[in-house]
XYZ file of C-alpha atoms in Angstrom:
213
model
C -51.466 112.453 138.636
C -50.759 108.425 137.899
C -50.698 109.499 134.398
C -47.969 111.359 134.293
C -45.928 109.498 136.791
C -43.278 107.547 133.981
C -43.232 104.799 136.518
C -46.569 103.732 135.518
C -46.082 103.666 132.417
C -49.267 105.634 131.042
C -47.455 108.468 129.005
C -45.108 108.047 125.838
C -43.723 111.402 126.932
C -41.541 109.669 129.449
C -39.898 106.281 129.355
C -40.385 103.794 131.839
C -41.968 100.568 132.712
C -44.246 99.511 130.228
C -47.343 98.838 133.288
C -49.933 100.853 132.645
C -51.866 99.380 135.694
C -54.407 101.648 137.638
C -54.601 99.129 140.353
C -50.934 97.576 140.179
C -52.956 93.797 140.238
C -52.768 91.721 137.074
C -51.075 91.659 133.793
C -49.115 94.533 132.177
C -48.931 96.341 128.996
C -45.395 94.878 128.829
C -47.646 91.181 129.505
C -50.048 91.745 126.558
C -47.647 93.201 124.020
C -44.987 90.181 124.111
C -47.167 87.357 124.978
C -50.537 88.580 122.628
C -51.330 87.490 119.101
C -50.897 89.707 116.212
C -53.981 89.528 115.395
C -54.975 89.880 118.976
C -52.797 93.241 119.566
C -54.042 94.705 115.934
C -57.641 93.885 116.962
C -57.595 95.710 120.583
C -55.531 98.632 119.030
C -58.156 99.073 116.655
C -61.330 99.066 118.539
C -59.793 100.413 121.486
C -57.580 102.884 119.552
C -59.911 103.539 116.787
C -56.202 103.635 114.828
C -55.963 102.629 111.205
C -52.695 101.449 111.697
C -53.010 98.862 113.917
C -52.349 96.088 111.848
C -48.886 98.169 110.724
C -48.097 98.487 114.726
C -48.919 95.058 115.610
C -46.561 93.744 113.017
C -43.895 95.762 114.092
C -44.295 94.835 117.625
C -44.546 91.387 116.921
C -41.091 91.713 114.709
C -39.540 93.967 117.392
C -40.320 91.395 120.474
C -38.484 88.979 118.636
C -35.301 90.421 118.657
C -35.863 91.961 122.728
C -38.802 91.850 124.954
C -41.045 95.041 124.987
C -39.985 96.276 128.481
C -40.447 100.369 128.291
C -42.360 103.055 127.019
C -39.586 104.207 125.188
C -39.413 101.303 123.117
C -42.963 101.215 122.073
C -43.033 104.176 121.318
C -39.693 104.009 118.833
C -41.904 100.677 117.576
C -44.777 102.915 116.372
C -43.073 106.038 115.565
C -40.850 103.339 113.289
C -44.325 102.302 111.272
C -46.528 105.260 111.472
C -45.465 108.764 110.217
C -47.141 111.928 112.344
C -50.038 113.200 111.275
C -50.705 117.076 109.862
C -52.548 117.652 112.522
C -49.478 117.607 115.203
C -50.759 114.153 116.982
C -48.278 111.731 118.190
C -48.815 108.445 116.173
C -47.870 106.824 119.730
C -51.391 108.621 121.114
C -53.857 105.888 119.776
C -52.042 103.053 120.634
C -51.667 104.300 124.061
C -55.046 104.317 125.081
C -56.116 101.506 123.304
C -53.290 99.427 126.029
C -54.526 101.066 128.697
C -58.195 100.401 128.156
C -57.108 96.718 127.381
C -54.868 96.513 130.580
C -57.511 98.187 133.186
C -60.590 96.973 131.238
C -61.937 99.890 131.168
C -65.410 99.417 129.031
C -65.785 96.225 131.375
C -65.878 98.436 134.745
C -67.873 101.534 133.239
C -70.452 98.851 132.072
C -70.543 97.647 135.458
C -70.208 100.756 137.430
C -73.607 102.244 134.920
C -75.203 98.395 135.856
C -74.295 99.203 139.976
C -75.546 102.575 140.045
C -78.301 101.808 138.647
C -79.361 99.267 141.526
C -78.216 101.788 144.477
C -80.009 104.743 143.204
C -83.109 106.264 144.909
C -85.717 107.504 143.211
C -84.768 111.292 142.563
C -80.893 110.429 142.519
C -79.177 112.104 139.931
C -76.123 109.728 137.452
C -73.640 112.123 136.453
C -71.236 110.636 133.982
C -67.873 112.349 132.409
C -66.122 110.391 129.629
C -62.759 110.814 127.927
C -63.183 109.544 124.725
C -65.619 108.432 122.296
C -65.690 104.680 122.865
C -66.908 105.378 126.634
C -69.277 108.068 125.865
C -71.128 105.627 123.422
C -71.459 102.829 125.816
C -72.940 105.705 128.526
C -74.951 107.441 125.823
C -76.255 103.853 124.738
C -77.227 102.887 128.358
C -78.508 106.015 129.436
C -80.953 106.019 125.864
C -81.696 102.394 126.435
C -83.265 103.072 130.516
C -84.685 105.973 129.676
C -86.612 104.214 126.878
C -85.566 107.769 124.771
C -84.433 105.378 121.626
C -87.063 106.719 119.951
C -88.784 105.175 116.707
C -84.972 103.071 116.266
C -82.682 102.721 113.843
C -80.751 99.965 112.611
C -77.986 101.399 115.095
C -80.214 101.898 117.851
C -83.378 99.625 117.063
C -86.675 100.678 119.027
C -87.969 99.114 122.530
C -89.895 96.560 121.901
C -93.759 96.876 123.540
C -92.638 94.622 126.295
C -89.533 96.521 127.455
C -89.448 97.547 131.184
C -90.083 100.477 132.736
C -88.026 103.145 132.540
C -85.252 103.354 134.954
C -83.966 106.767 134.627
C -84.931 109.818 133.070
C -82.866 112.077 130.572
C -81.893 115.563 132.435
C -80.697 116.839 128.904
C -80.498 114.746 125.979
C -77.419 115.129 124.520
C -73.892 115.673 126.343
C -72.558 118.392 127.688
C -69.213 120.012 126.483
C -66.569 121.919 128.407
C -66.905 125.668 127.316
C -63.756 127.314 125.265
C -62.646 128.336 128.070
C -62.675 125.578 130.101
C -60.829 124.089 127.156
C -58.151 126.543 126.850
C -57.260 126.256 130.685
C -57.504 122.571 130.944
C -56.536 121.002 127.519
C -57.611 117.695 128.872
C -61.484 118.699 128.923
C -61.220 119.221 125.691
C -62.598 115.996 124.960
C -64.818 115.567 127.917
C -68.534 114.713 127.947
C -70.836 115.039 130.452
C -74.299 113.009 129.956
C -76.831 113.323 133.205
C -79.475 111.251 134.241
C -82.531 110.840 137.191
C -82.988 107.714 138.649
C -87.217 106.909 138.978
C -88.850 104.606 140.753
C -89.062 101.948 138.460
C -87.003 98.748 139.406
C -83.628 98.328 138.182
C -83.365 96.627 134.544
C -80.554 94.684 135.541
C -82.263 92.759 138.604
C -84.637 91.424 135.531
C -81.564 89.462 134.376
C-alpha cells in the first residue's frame, strides 16, 4: 500500500521524500514544514496529532530548517526523535507528528466532512452509511454527524447541546449506537484494526439537512 511505499513519504520507517500526498496535486509535507509558522506547525501537530509536544517539535523544526531545508523523512524524523524521548509504552515519538502532516497535507477532516455531507444527499431511503475511521479525531467528527441527523443527541450536554424544537427531520437512523470494534482477533492478525471504528447508519426519507443550507 501508498503507505508503505518510502517514496511517498507516509512512513518514518523508511526515508524518502518528505510528500505525503494521496493525490500527488498540491503542496507537500516538505511545503508546510519549511514555509509554515511555528506557531502554525505546533498548532496542526497538536490538534491533528493530539501530541503534547508539539510546541517542542515545531521549535526544533523551525531551528533545523534554518540550517537545511526539511527534504526527507529521515530528517524529520532525527528532528523529533532529537526533542522528544520514546515513550514506556514502545511508541515512536515520530508517530504523532506523522499523522498530524498527513491529515494537514490531504485535508483529511475537510473531505470526510464532505464525503458524510455527499452521502447524505445521494442516499435512498433504506440505504445503509457505513463508516470506518482510523483514529479518534475522525471518529468524532462521524460520531458527531451521525448523532446530530439522527437527532439521537439526546437531552445535550454542554459538549453535545440538545436539538432545538425546530431542528429538521431526521436524516438517518442509528443501526447501533455506539461503534463497532475489531474483535481480538481481528486485532492480532491485522495490527492496523486495532484502532478501527465502525459507526453504521440508515438513510430515511427525510430530506437531506445539508440542502437546508
Amino acid at each position: 500500500p501508498q503507505i508503505d511505499d518510502p517514496v511517498r513519504g507516509f512512513s518514518f520507517r523508511f526515508d524518502g521524500p518528505l510528500d505525503m500526498r494521496m493525490s500527488g496535486d498540491g503542496p507537500t509535507a516538505a511545503d508546510f514544514v519549511n514555509e509554515a509558522g511555528e506557531e502554525e506547525i505546533a498548532d496542526v501537530i497538536y490538534h491533528y496529532g493530539e501530541e503534547r509536544y508539539s510546541r517542542r517539535i515545531a521549535r526544533g523544526i523551525v531551528e533545523a530548517r534554518a540550517i537545511d531545508p526539511i527534504l526527507s523523512t529521515a530528517q524529520l524524523v532525527g528532528i523529533i526523535h532529537k526533542n522528544v524521548r520514546r515513550s514506556k509504552d514502545g511508541i515512536d515519538p515520530a508517530t504523532r507528528t506523522f499523522m498530524a502532516l498527513r491529515i494537514q497535507v490531504n485535508d483529511e477532516l475537510g473531505e470526510l466532512e464532505r464525503g458524510l455531507i455527499g452521502a447524505e444527499k445521494i442516499l435512498a431511503p433504506g440505504g445503509r452509511l457505513v463508516v470506518v475511521s482510523f483514529h479518534s479525531l475522525e471518529d468524532r467528527r462521524v460520531k458527531s454527524f451521525l448523532h446530530e441527523r439522527s437527532g439521537a443527541t439526546g437531552r445535550g450536554s454542554r459538549h453535545m447541546p440538545e436539538l432545538p424544537a425546530d431542528a429538521p427531520i431526521p436524516s438517518f437512523k442509528l443501526i447501533k449506537r455506539g461503534a463497532i470494534k475489531p474483535s481480538e482477533t481481528e486485532a492480532s492478525e491485522n495490527p492496523r484494526a486495532r484502532s478501527a471504528r465502525l459507526r453504521v447508519a440508515e438513510r430515511s426519507d427525510a430530506p437531506a439537512w445539508s440542502n437546508r443550507q
